[in-house]
């Protein structure tokens, strides 16, 4: 008790790590150098720390790392294919859907979960899903447009 | 950053009950963690032991009979909003669940945990109370079931005994012609006010009295006395005004970041009118 070894499966890679029970998932992923995941509100409100755990978006600031034992974790670093950005990342750049960029990794990971669940979302679905991700720079219009663009792009891709 | 604690993973209800007895006040039940870990991070609660109940297979199930839904204690809001049995039998609950907090909280947080925390600013209690739902508890001396309005006894207080865990939420299904509705007003992460209503409207009139329960403004959800509206004209603005007035009188709002006592009482009236109008509109 107190600490345990878990089988970590982050962004397709596998390793075993020993963690204490109270370790938070955000602490674990950032300690691995995956610092794209950001801590902001620390209370599940803002979405900056969003990662996918077993396909579901979760606040890594309020998720125990032991929950990731033997379950796939996807962070923002897991989206690009080498130098080739994910369509969501391309769309965020194209639509200029960020300014300071602090919320962007969480936005994009949350949007990834959305498009996995709803490949053809309408505007209302995007707004509802993304309303738990807060941006204090841009306003949300370009973000919604970027998600819709990426959805279209991904449907068209072979 | 969290202070040190040990997580104990149990795989049966009996094991969970044993752990509850063994650790007593030093342990909390842990499932989604969306309320518990927040409280621990803020330092308002500290437990050296967490009893993780997510690996108890029976607790994850959602089942239905002809006249009731049973939601297992570790079913998340995400599970419930997508569940075909819930969507088919009680779509109003599926909609409510689809609008709890945000998608990340829904993905991890459980309905049972929501009730267990007794957080006053919550969506589910008002509708569950209106439906006559019960919390199924299991402890050393066996199983018992407690009506939701008796389970939540105050702000962050429940009737859960020291050796008990929540096993499921039992929700009676309303008769076919009964409409169920929930409306809320929300500016922050939790509802400022949420009003649930149940009723049958035939030829524009309530058949019997509608059930109206106001949540999130008060220390606990409050049922509105509505007996006088049995048979009332559901499309008459005067009826809706009178129900709204009864609702305003039934609550004792708590002033907080979501608003003052006066503002919340005003909201209660407005949203009670809206939810009752929804019952009438659904029926037409």
Short mmCIF file of C-alpha atoms in Angstrom, two decimals:
data_model
loop_
_atom_site.label_atom_id
_atom_site.label_comp_id
_atom_site.label_asym_id
_atom_site.label_seq_id
_atom_site.Cartn_x
_atom_site.Cartn_y
_atom_site.Cartn_z
CA UNK A 1 0.00 0.00 0.00
CA UNK A 2 1.01 3.60 -0.42
CA UNK A 3 2.84 3.04 -3.67
CA UNK A 4 2.49 0.58 -6.49
CA UNK A 5 3.79 -0.28 -9.92
CA UNK A 6 1.49 0.43 -12.83
CA UNK A 7 1.62 -0.53 -16.47
CA UNK A 8 1.53 2.78 -18.28
CA UNK A 9 0.43 3.02 -21.90
CA UNK A 10 0.93 6.64 -22.95
CA UNK A 11 0.68 7.73 -26.60
CA UNK A 12 1.29 4.20 -27.83
CA UNK A 13 4.40 3.61 -25.72
CA UNK A 14 4.51 1.24 -22.77
CA UNK A 15 6.49 1.30 -19.57
CA UNK A 16 6.18 0.33 -15.94
CA UNK A 17 6.36 3.08 -13.34
CA UNK A 18 6.20 3.06 -9.57
CA UNK A 19 3.95 5.79 -8.19
CA UNK A 20 2.40 6.72 -4.90
CA UNK A 21 -1.37 6.32 -4.60
CA UNK A 22 -1.97 10.04 -4.28
CA UNK A 23 -0.03 10.91 -7.45
CA UNK A 24 -2.21 12.81 -9.89
CA UNK A 25 -2.23 11.88 -13.54
CA UNK A 26 -1.03 15.35 -14.54
CA UNK A 27 1.93 15.01 -12.20
CA UNK A 28 2.81 11.68 -13.76
CA UNK A 29 2.56 12.71 -17.42
CA UNK A 30 4.46 15.95 -16.88
CA UNK A 31 7.16 14.08 -14.95
CA UNK A 32 7.63 11.99 -18.10
CA UNK A 33 8.41 15.16 -20.05
CA UNK A 34 4.94 15.37 -21.58
CA UNK A 35 4.52 19.00 -20.57
CA UNK A 36 1.95 19.87 -23.23
CA UNK A 37 -0.68 18.99 -20.62
CA UNK A 38 -1.20 22.19 -18.61
CA UNK A 39 -2.27 22.80 -15.05
CA UNK A 40 -4.52 25.82 -14.73
CA UNK A 41 -7.64 25.91 -12.53
CA UNK A 42 -6.76 22.66 -10.72
CA UNK A 43 -10.47 22.07 -10.15
CA UNK A 44 -11.88 20.41 -13.30
CA UNK A 45 -13.39 23.62 -14.58
CA UNK A 46 -11.06 24.90 -17.30
CA UNK A 47 -10.02 21.84 -19.32
CA UNK A 48 -6.37 22.85 -19.83
CA UNK A 49 -5.23 19.52 -18.35
CA UNK A 50 -7.50 17.32 -20.49
CA UNK A 51 -6.09 13.95 -21.51
CA UNK A 52 -7.85 10.88 -22.85
CA UNK A 53 -8.01 7.96 -20.45
CA UNK A 54 -9.34 4.82 -22.04
CA UNK A 55 -10.82 7.02 -24.76
CA UNK A 56 -12.64 9.38 -22.43
CA UNK A 57 -11.61 12.97 -21.78
CA UNK A 58 -10.67 13.50 -18.14
CA UNK A 59 -9.19 16.30 -16.06
CA UNK A 60 -5.72 14.93 -15.33
CA UNK A 61 -5.49 17.44 -12.45
CA UNK A 62 -8.21 15.54 -10.59
CA UNK A 63 -7.56 11.98 -11.72
CA UNK A 64 -5.35 9.62 -9.76
CA UNK A 65 -2.49 8.24 -11.82
CA UNK A 66 -3.27 4.71 -10.60
CA UNK A 67 -6.43 4.91 -12.75
CA UNK A 68 -4.18 4.74 -15.80
CA UNK A 69 -2.93 1.25 -14.93
CA UNK A 70 -3.14 -0.78 -18.13
CA UNK A 71 -5.40 1.78 -19.83
CA UNK A 72 -4.43 3.83 -22.86
CA UNK A 73 -3.61 7.48 -22.16
CA UNK A 74 -3.44 10.05 -24.95
CA UNK A 75 -1.90 13.46 -24.34
CA UNK A 76 -1.47 16.29 -26.84
CA UNK A 77 1.95 14.86 -27.73
CA UNK A 78 0.23 11.71 -28.97
CA UNK A 79 -1.79 13.35 -31.74
CA UNK A 80 0.80 14.27 -34.35
CA UNK A 81 2.25 11.56 -36.56
CA UNK A 82 5.94 12.49 -36.42
CA UNK A 83 6.23 15.88 -38.10
CA UNK A 84 2.73 15.58 -39.55
CA UNK A 85 0.27 17.42 -37.37
CA UNK A 86 -3.15 16.00 -36.56
CA UNK A 87 -5.98 17.57 -38.61
CA UNK A 88 -7.22 19.26 -35.43
CA UNK A 89 -3.82 20.87 -34.87
CA UNK A 90 -3.73 21.99 -38.53
CA UNK A 91 -7.24 23.40 -38.25
CA UNK A 92 -6.43 25.33 -35.06
CA UNK A 93 -3.50 26.95 -36.88
CA UNK A 94 -5.51 27.63 -40.04
CA UNK A 95 -8.38 29.20 -38.10
CA UNK A 96 -6.04 31.03 -35.72
CA UNK A 97 -7.96 29.38 -32.89
CA UNK A 98 -5.59 30.43 -30.13
CA UNK A 99 -3.60 33.37 -28.90
CA UNK A 100 -1.54 32.58 -25.80
CA UNK A 101 -1.98 28.86 -26.43
CA UNK A 102 -2.19 27.75 -22.82
CA UNK A 103 -5.66 26.21 -23.18
CA UNK A 104 -4.94 24.81 -26.65
CA UNK A 105 -3.61 21.32 -25.77
CA UNK A 106 -6.69 20.68 -23.63
CA UNK A 107 -8.96 22.11 -26.31
CA UNK A 108 -7.49 19.86 -28.98
CA UNK A 109 -7.48 16.71 -26.85
CA UNK A 110 -11.08 17.37 -25.83
CA UNK A 111 -12.00 17.93 -29.48
CA UNK A 112 -10.26 14.65 -30.38
CA UNK A 113 -12.58 12.82 -27.97
CA UNK A 114 -15.53 14.66 -29.50
CA UNK A 115 -14.64 13.63 -33.05
CA UNK A 116 -14.02 10.05 -31.92
CA UNK A 117 -17.55 9.99 -30.49
CA UNK A 118 -19.26 12.17 -33.12
CA UNK A 119 -17.37 12.18 -36.45
CA UNK A 120 -20.00 14.47 -37.98
CA UNK A 121 -20.87 16.94 -35.23
CA UNK A 122 -23.09 19.96 -35.78
CA UNK A 123 -22.32 23.35 -34.24
CA UNK A 124 -24.52 22.71 -31.19
CA UNK A 125 -22.77 19.40 -30.46
CA UNK A 126 -19.36 21.06 -30.69
CA UNK A 127 -20.39 23.94 -28.42
CA UNK A 128 -21.96 21.61 -25.87
CA UNK A 129 -18.96 19.27 -25.77
CA UNK A 130 -16.39 22.07 -25.66
CA UNK A 131 -18.19 24.25 -23.11
CA UNK A 132 -16.04 22.77 -20.37
CA UNK A 133 -12.86 24.07 -22.03
CA UNK A 134 -12.19 27.68 -21.21
CA UNK A 135 -10.20 30.12 -23.33
CA UNK A 136 -9.61 33.61 -21.99
CA UNK A 137 -7.97 35.06 -25.12
CA UNK A 138 -9.71 34.34 -28.37
CA UNK A 139 -13.38 33.90 -27.90
CA UNK A 140 -14.74 30.62 -29.05
CA UNK A 141 -15.93 31.13 -32.61
CA UNK A 142 -12.64 30.23 -34.28
CA UNK A 143 -12.25 27.21 -32.00
CA UNK A 144 -15.67 25.86 -32.99
CA UNK A 145 -14.86 26.52 -36.64
CA UNK A 146 -11.52 24.72 -36.31
CA UNK A 147 -13.19 21.65 -34.82
CA UNK A 148 -15.78 21.59 -37.59
CA UNK A 149 -13.07 22.03 -40.23
CA UNK A 150 -11.05 19.18 -38.76
CA UNK A 151 -14.12 16.95 -38.71
CA UNK A 152 -14.67 17.62 -42.39
CA UNK A 153 -10.99 17.08 -43.16
CA UNK A 154 -10.93 13.78 -41.28
CA UNK A 155 -14.06 12.51 -43.03
CA UNK A 156 -12.47 13.30 -46.37
CA UNK A 157 -9.14 11.70 -45.55
CA UNK A 158 -8.53 8.22 -46.99
CA UNK B 1 -0.82 17.98 -5.19
CA UNK B 2 -2.49 15.69 -2.72
CA UNK B 3 -1.39 14.67 0.74
CA UNK B 4 -0.47 11.06 1.20
CA UNK B 5 -3.18 8.40 1.33
CA UNK B 6 -3.61 4.72 0.54
CA UNK B 7 -6.12 3.42 -1.98
CA UNK B 8 -7.69 0.05 -1.17
CA UNK B 9 -9.22 -1.66 -4.17
CA UNK B 10 -12.07 -3.95 -3.23
CA UNK B 11 -13.77 -6.38 -5.59
CA UNK B 12 -16.96 -7.25 -3.71
CA UNK B 13 -19.60 -5.41 -1.70
CA UNK B 14 -18.73 -7.52 1.35
CA UNK B 15 -15.09 -6.46 1.09
CA UNK B 16 -16.12 -2.81 0.81
CA UNK B 17 -18.34 -3.07 3.89
CA UNK B 18 -15.49 -4.76 5.80
CA UNK B 19 -13.12 -1.96 4.81
CA UNK B 20 -15.68 0.65 5.91
CA UNK B 21 -15.81 -1.01 9.33
CA UNK B 22 -12.08 -1.45 9.59
CA UNK B 23 -11.12 2.13 8.73
CA UNK B 24 -14.17 3.92 10.11
CA UNK B 25 -13.81 7.70 9.92
CA UNK B 26 -10.34 7.38 8.39
CA UNK B 27 -11.67 6.23 5.05
CA UNK B 28 -13.89 7.56 2.28
CA UNK B 29 -15.47 5.64 -0.56
CA UNK B 30 -13.79 6.48 -3.85
CA UNK B 31 -15.28 6.04 -7.30
CA UNK B 32 -15.12 8.93 -9.79
CA UNK B 33 -13.29 11.22 -7.41
CA UNK B 34 -14.73 14.32 -9.05
CA UNK B 35 -16.02 15.69 -5.75
CA UNK B 36 -13.80 13.78 -3.32
CA UNK B 37 -10.40 14.59 -4.83
CA UNK B 38 -11.38 18.24 -5.25
CA UNK B 39 -12.31 18.52 -1.58
CA UNK B 40 -9.06 16.80 -0.62
CA UNK B 41 -7.00 19.09 -2.86
CA UNK B 42 -8.65 22.13 -1.32
CA UNK B 43 -7.81 20.74 2.09
CA UNK B 44 -11.40 20.79 3.34
CA UNK B 45 -11.36 17.01 3.77
CA UNK B 46 -8.61 14.55 4.52
CA UNK B 47 -8.80 10.77 4.56
CA UNK B 48 -5.74 8.53 5.02
CA UNK B 49 -7.59 5.73 3.24
CA UNK B 50 -9.77 5.60 0.14
CA UNK B 51 -11.86 2.53 -0.60
CA UNK B 52 -12.01 2.16 -4.38
CA UNK B 53 -15.30 0.47 -5.31
CA UNK B 54 -14.95 0.65 -9.11
CA UNK B 55 -13.78 -2.96 -9.42
CA UNK B 56 -16.99 -4.36 -7.90
CA UNK B 57 -18.64 -5.70 -11.06
CA UNK B 58 -22.25 -5.47 -9.86
CA UNK B 59 -21.99 -1.76 -9.13
CA UNK B 60 -21.36 -0.76 -12.73
CA UNK B 61 -24.60 -2.07 -14.14
CA UNK B 62 -27.65 -0.23 -15.36
CA UNK B 63 -30.71 -2.45 -15.55
CA UNK B 64 -34.41 -1.95 -16.12
CA UNK B 65 -37.62 -3.74 -15.31
CA UNK B 66 -41.05 -2.77 -16.58
CA UNK B 67 -41.51 -0.28 -13.80
CA UNK B 68 -38.08 0.79 -12.60
CA UNK B 69 -34.51 1.60 -13.55
CA UNK B 70 -31.63 0.49 -11.36
CA UNK B 71 -28.46 2.56 -11.77
CA UNK B 72 -25.41 0.89 -10.24
CA UNK B 73 -23.34 2.99 -7.89
CA UNK B 74 -20.30 3.24 -10.14
CA UNK B 75 -22.25 4.14 -13.31
CA UNK B 76 -20.93 7.50 -14.47
CA UNK B 77 -22.95 10.40 -15.82
CA UNK B 78 -21.33 9.56 -19.19
CA UNK B 79 -22.60 5.96 -18.95
CA UNK B 80 -26.09 7.06 -17.98
CA UNK B 81 -26.52 9.75 -20.65
CA UNK B 82 -25.61 7.19 -23.36
CA UNK B 83 -27.44 4.18 -21.92
CA UNK B 84 -30.17 2.86 -24.21
CA UNK B 85 -32.35 1.69 -21.31
CA UNK B 86 -32.26 5.15 -19.72
CA UNK B 87 -32.76 6.93 -23.04
CA UNK B 88 -35.73 4.73 -23.84
CA UNK B 89 -37.45 4.68 -20.46
CA UNK B 90 -36.57 8.07 -19.02
CA UNK B 91 -35.17 10.43 -21.67
CA UNK B 92 -35.52 13.44 -19.33
CA UNK B 93 -32.95 11.85 -16.99
CA UNK B 94 -30.60 11.14 -19.91
CA UNK B 95 -30.84 14.84 -20.89
CA UNK B 96 -30.22 15.97 -17.34
CA UNK B 97 -27.17 13.73 -17.10
CA UNK B 98 -25.87 15.01 -20.46
CA UNK B 99 -25.79 18.50 -18.95
CA UNK B 100 -24.13 17.82 -15.60
CA UNK B 101 -20.97 19.97 -15.17
CA UNK B 102 -18.71 19.33 -18.19
CA UNK B 103 -17.78 16.35 -20.32
CA UNK B 104 -14.74 15.46 -18.19
CA UNK B 105 -16.72 15.43 -14.96
CA UNK B 106 -19.41 13.34 -16.67
CA UNK B 107 -16.78 10.89 -17.94
CA UNK B 108 -15.49 10.18 -14.42
CA UNK B 109 -18.17 11.21 -11.93
CA UNK B 110 -20.94 8.89 -10.81
CA UNK B 111 -24.58 9.56 -10.02
CA UNK B 112 -24.22 7.76 -6.68
CA UNK B 113 -21.20 9.89 -5.83
CA UNK B 114 -23.15 13.01 -6.64
CA UNK B 115 -25.81 12.00 -4.10
CA UNK B 116 -23.24 10.75 -1.56
CA UNK B 117 -21.50 14.10 -1.48
CA UNK B 118 -24.68 15.99 -0.65
CA UNK B 119 -23.45 19.01 -2.63
CA UNK B 120 -26.42 21.40 -2.65
CA UNK B 121 -25.65 22.81 -6.11
CA UNK B 122 -26.41 19.60 -7.99
CA UNK B 123 -28.67 18.66 -10.88
CA UNK B 124 -29.82 15.09 -10.17
CA UNK B 125 -31.45 15.29 -6.71
CA UNK B 126 -34.46 17.38 -7.72
CA UNK B 127 -35.47 15.05 -10.54
CA UNK B 128 -34.72 11.92 -8.53
CA UNK B 129 -36.86 13.20 -5.67
CA UNK B 130 -39.68 14.11 -8.06
CA UNK B 131 -39.54 10.57 -9.47
CA UNK B 132 -39.57 9.00 -6.01
CA UNK B 133 -36.11 7.44 -6.46
CA UNK B 134 -34.45 5.52 -3.65
CA UNK B 135 -30.83 4.93 -2.68
CA UNK B 136 -30.01 1.26 -2.06
CA UNK B 137 -27.45 0.85 0.72
CA UNK B 138 -25.62 -2.19 1.94
CA UNK B 139 -23.90 -2.49 5.31
CA UNK B 140 -23.09 -4.98 8.04
CA UNK B 141 -26.70 -5.51 8.99
CA UNK B 142 -27.91 -5.97 5.43
CA UNK B 143 -29.55 -3.94 2.70
CA UNK B 144 -31.90 -1.02 3.06
CA UNK B 145 -33.34 1.53 0.70
CA UNK B 146 -33.83 5.19 1.55
CA UNK B 147 -35.81 7.77 -0.44
CA UNK B 148 -33.46 10.35 -1.98
CA UNK B 149 -35.13 13.18 -0.07
CA UNK B 150 -34.39 11.33 3.17
CA UNK B 151 -30.91 10.27 2.09
CA UNK B 152 -29.66 13.84 1.60
CA UNK B 153 -30.16 15.27 5.07
CA UNK B 154 -28.39 18.62 4.71
CA UNK B 155 -25.52 20.44 3.04
CA UNK B 156 -22.86 17.77 2.42
CA UNK B 157 -24.73 15.47 4.80
CA UNK B 158 -26.38 12.16 4.10
CA UNK B 159 -27.99 9.24 5.90
CA UNK B 160 -25.16 6.88 4.86
CA UNK B 161 -24.08 4.91 7.94
CA UNK B 162 -20.43 4.33 8.78
CA UNK B 163 -20.43 0.73 7.58
CA UNK B 164 -22.53 1.27 4.46
CA UNK B 165 -21.89 1.82 0.79
CA UNK B 166 -24.31 2.87 -1.91
CA UNK B 167 -25.08 -0.08 -4.13
CA UNK B 168 -27.54 1.45 -6.58
CA UNK B 169 -30.16 4.10 -7.24
CA UNK B 170 -33.64 2.72 -7.90
CA UNK B 171 -35.82 4.96 -10.02
CA UNK B 172 -39.51 4.12 -10.46
CA UNK B 173 -40.63 4.76 -14.03
CA UNK B 174 -43.58 7.11 -14.34
CA UNK B 175 -46.71 5.94 -16.16
CA UNK B 176 -46.76 6.47 -19.92
CA UNK B 177 -48.81 9.65 -19.86
CA UNK B 178 -46.72 11.33 -17.17
CA UNK B 179 -44.37 14.00 -18.48
CA UNK B 180 -41.02 14.61 -16.86
CA UNK B 181 -39.07 17.83 -17.31
CA UNK B 182 -36.05 19.60 -15.85
CA UNK B 183 -34.86 23.13 -16.50
CA UNK B 184 -31.92 24.93 -14.98
CA UNK B 185 -30.11 28.22 -14.95
CA UNK B 186 -26.36 28.06 -14.70
CA UNK B 187 -23.59 30.62 -14.97
CA UNK B 188 -20.84 28.75 -13.15
CA UNK B 189 -19.84 25.09 -13.12
CA UNK B 190 -22.86 24.10 -11.07
CA UNK B 191 -26.54 25.03 -11.43
CA UNK B 192 -27.74 28.25 -9.80
CA UNK B 193 -31.21 26.75 -9.80
CA UNK B 194 -32.70 23.56 -11.22
CA UNK B 195 -36.39 22.69 -11.20
CA UNK B 196 -37.79 19.24 -11.93
CA UNK B 197 -41.46 18.62 -12.62
CA UNK B 198 -43.65 15.62 -13.24
CA UNK B 199 -47.24 15.67 -14.30
CA UNK B 200 -49.98 14.54 -16.60
CA UNK B 201 -51.80 17.11 -18.66
CA UNK B 202 -54.97 16.06 -20.43
CA UNK B 203 -57.19 18.45 -22.37
CA UNK B 204 -55.08 21.28 -21.02
CA UNK B 205 -55.60 20.37 -17.37
CA UNK B 206 -53.39 18.68 -14.81
CA UNK B 207 -54.61 15.20 -14.00
CA UNK B 208 -54.06 15.15 -10.26
CA UNK B 209 -51.44 17.60 -9.04
CA UNK B 210 -48.07 18.13 -10.72
CA UNK B 211 -44.94 17.31 -8.74
CA UNK B 212 -42.42 20.15 -8.58
CA UNK B 213 -39.04 19.93 -6.82
CA UNK B 214 -36.60 22.84 -6.66
CA UNK B 215 -32.90 22.06 -6.41
CA UNK B 216 -29.57 23.86 -6.07
CA UNK B 217 -30.75 27.08 -4.37
CA UNK B 218 -31.26 25.73 -0.90
CA UNK B 219 -29.38 23.51 1.53
CA UNK B 220 -31.34 20.57 0.11
CA UNK B 221 -33.81 20.14 -2.75
CA UNK B 222 -37.34 21.20 -1.78
CA UNK B 223 -40.64 19.70 -2.89
CA UNK B 224 -43.21 22.40 -3.64
CA UNK B 225 -46.68 21.92 -2.09
CA UNK B 226 -48.87 21.55 -5.17
CA UNK B 227 -51.99 19.69 -3.99
CA UNK B 228 -54.16 22.76 -4.66
CA UNK B 229 -53.29 22.60 -8.38
CA UNK B 230 -54.93 19.21 -8.98
CA UNK B 231 -57.09 19.59 -12.05
CA UNK B 232 -55.96 23.18 -12.65
CA UNK B 233 -55.78 24.64 -16.15
CA UNK B 234 -52.14 23.99 -17.10
CA UNK B 235 -52.20 26.53 -19.91
CA UNK B 236 -53.57 29.37 -17.83
CA UNK B 237 -50.82 31.84 -16.92
CA UNK B 238 -52.53 32.34 -13.55
CA UNK B 239 -51.98 28.65 -12.70
CA UNK B 240 -48.30 28.88 -13.58
CA UNK B 241 -47.99 32.13 -11.61
CA UNK B 242 -49.55 30.48 -8.57
CA UNK B 243 -47.27 27.40 -8.77
CA UNK B 244 -44.28 29.73 -9.12
CA UNK B 245 -45.42 31.63 -6.05
CA UNK B 246 -45.73 28.36 -4.12
CA UNK B 247 -42.21 27.44 -5.22
CA UNK B 248 -40.78 30.80 -4.15
CA UNK B 249 -42.39 30.30 -0.74
CA UNK B 250 -41.09 26.73 -0.42
CA UNK B 251 -37.40 27.57 -0.65
CA UNK B 252 -34.94 29.22 1.67
CA UNK B 253 -32.18 30.19 -0.76
CA UNK B 254 -28.56 30.39 0.30
CA UNK B 255 -26.69 33.49 -0.88
CA UNK B 256 -23.44 32.58 -2.62
CA UNK B 257 -21.43 33.30 -5.77
CA UNK B 258 -24.42 32.29 -7.90
CA UNK B 259 -26.53 35.08 -6.44
CA UNK B 260 -28.35 36.72 -3.56
CA UNK B 261 -31.36 35.31 -1.73
CA UNK B 262 -33.70 37.67 -3.61
CA UNK B 263 -32.19 36.84 -7.01
CA UNK B 264 -32.38 33.10 -6.42
CA UNK B 265 -35.97 33.30 -5.21
CA UNK B 266 -36.79 35.21 -8.38
CA UNK B 267 -35.07 32.52 -10.48
CA UNK B 268 -37.04 29.81 -8.68
CA UNK B 269 -40.28 31.49 -9.76
CA UNK B 270 -39.19 31.97 -13.37
CA UNK B 271 -37.86 28.44 -13.80
CA UNK B 272 -40.83 26.85 -12.05
CA UNK B 273 -43.11 28.59 -14.53
CA UNK B 274 -40.95 27.39 -17.39
CA UNK B 275 -40.79 23.79 -16.30
CA UNK B 276 -44.56 23.65 -15.74
CA UNK B 277 -45.15 25.27 -19.12
CA UNK B 278 -42.95 22.55 -20.58
CA UNK B 279 -45.22 19.88 -19.07
CA UNK B 280 -48.23 21.47 -20.74
CA UNK B 281 -46.42 21.93 -24.05
CA UNK B 282 -45.22 18.32 -24.12
CA UNK B 283 -48.76 17.14 -23.64
CA UNK B 284 -50.21 19.04 -26.59
#
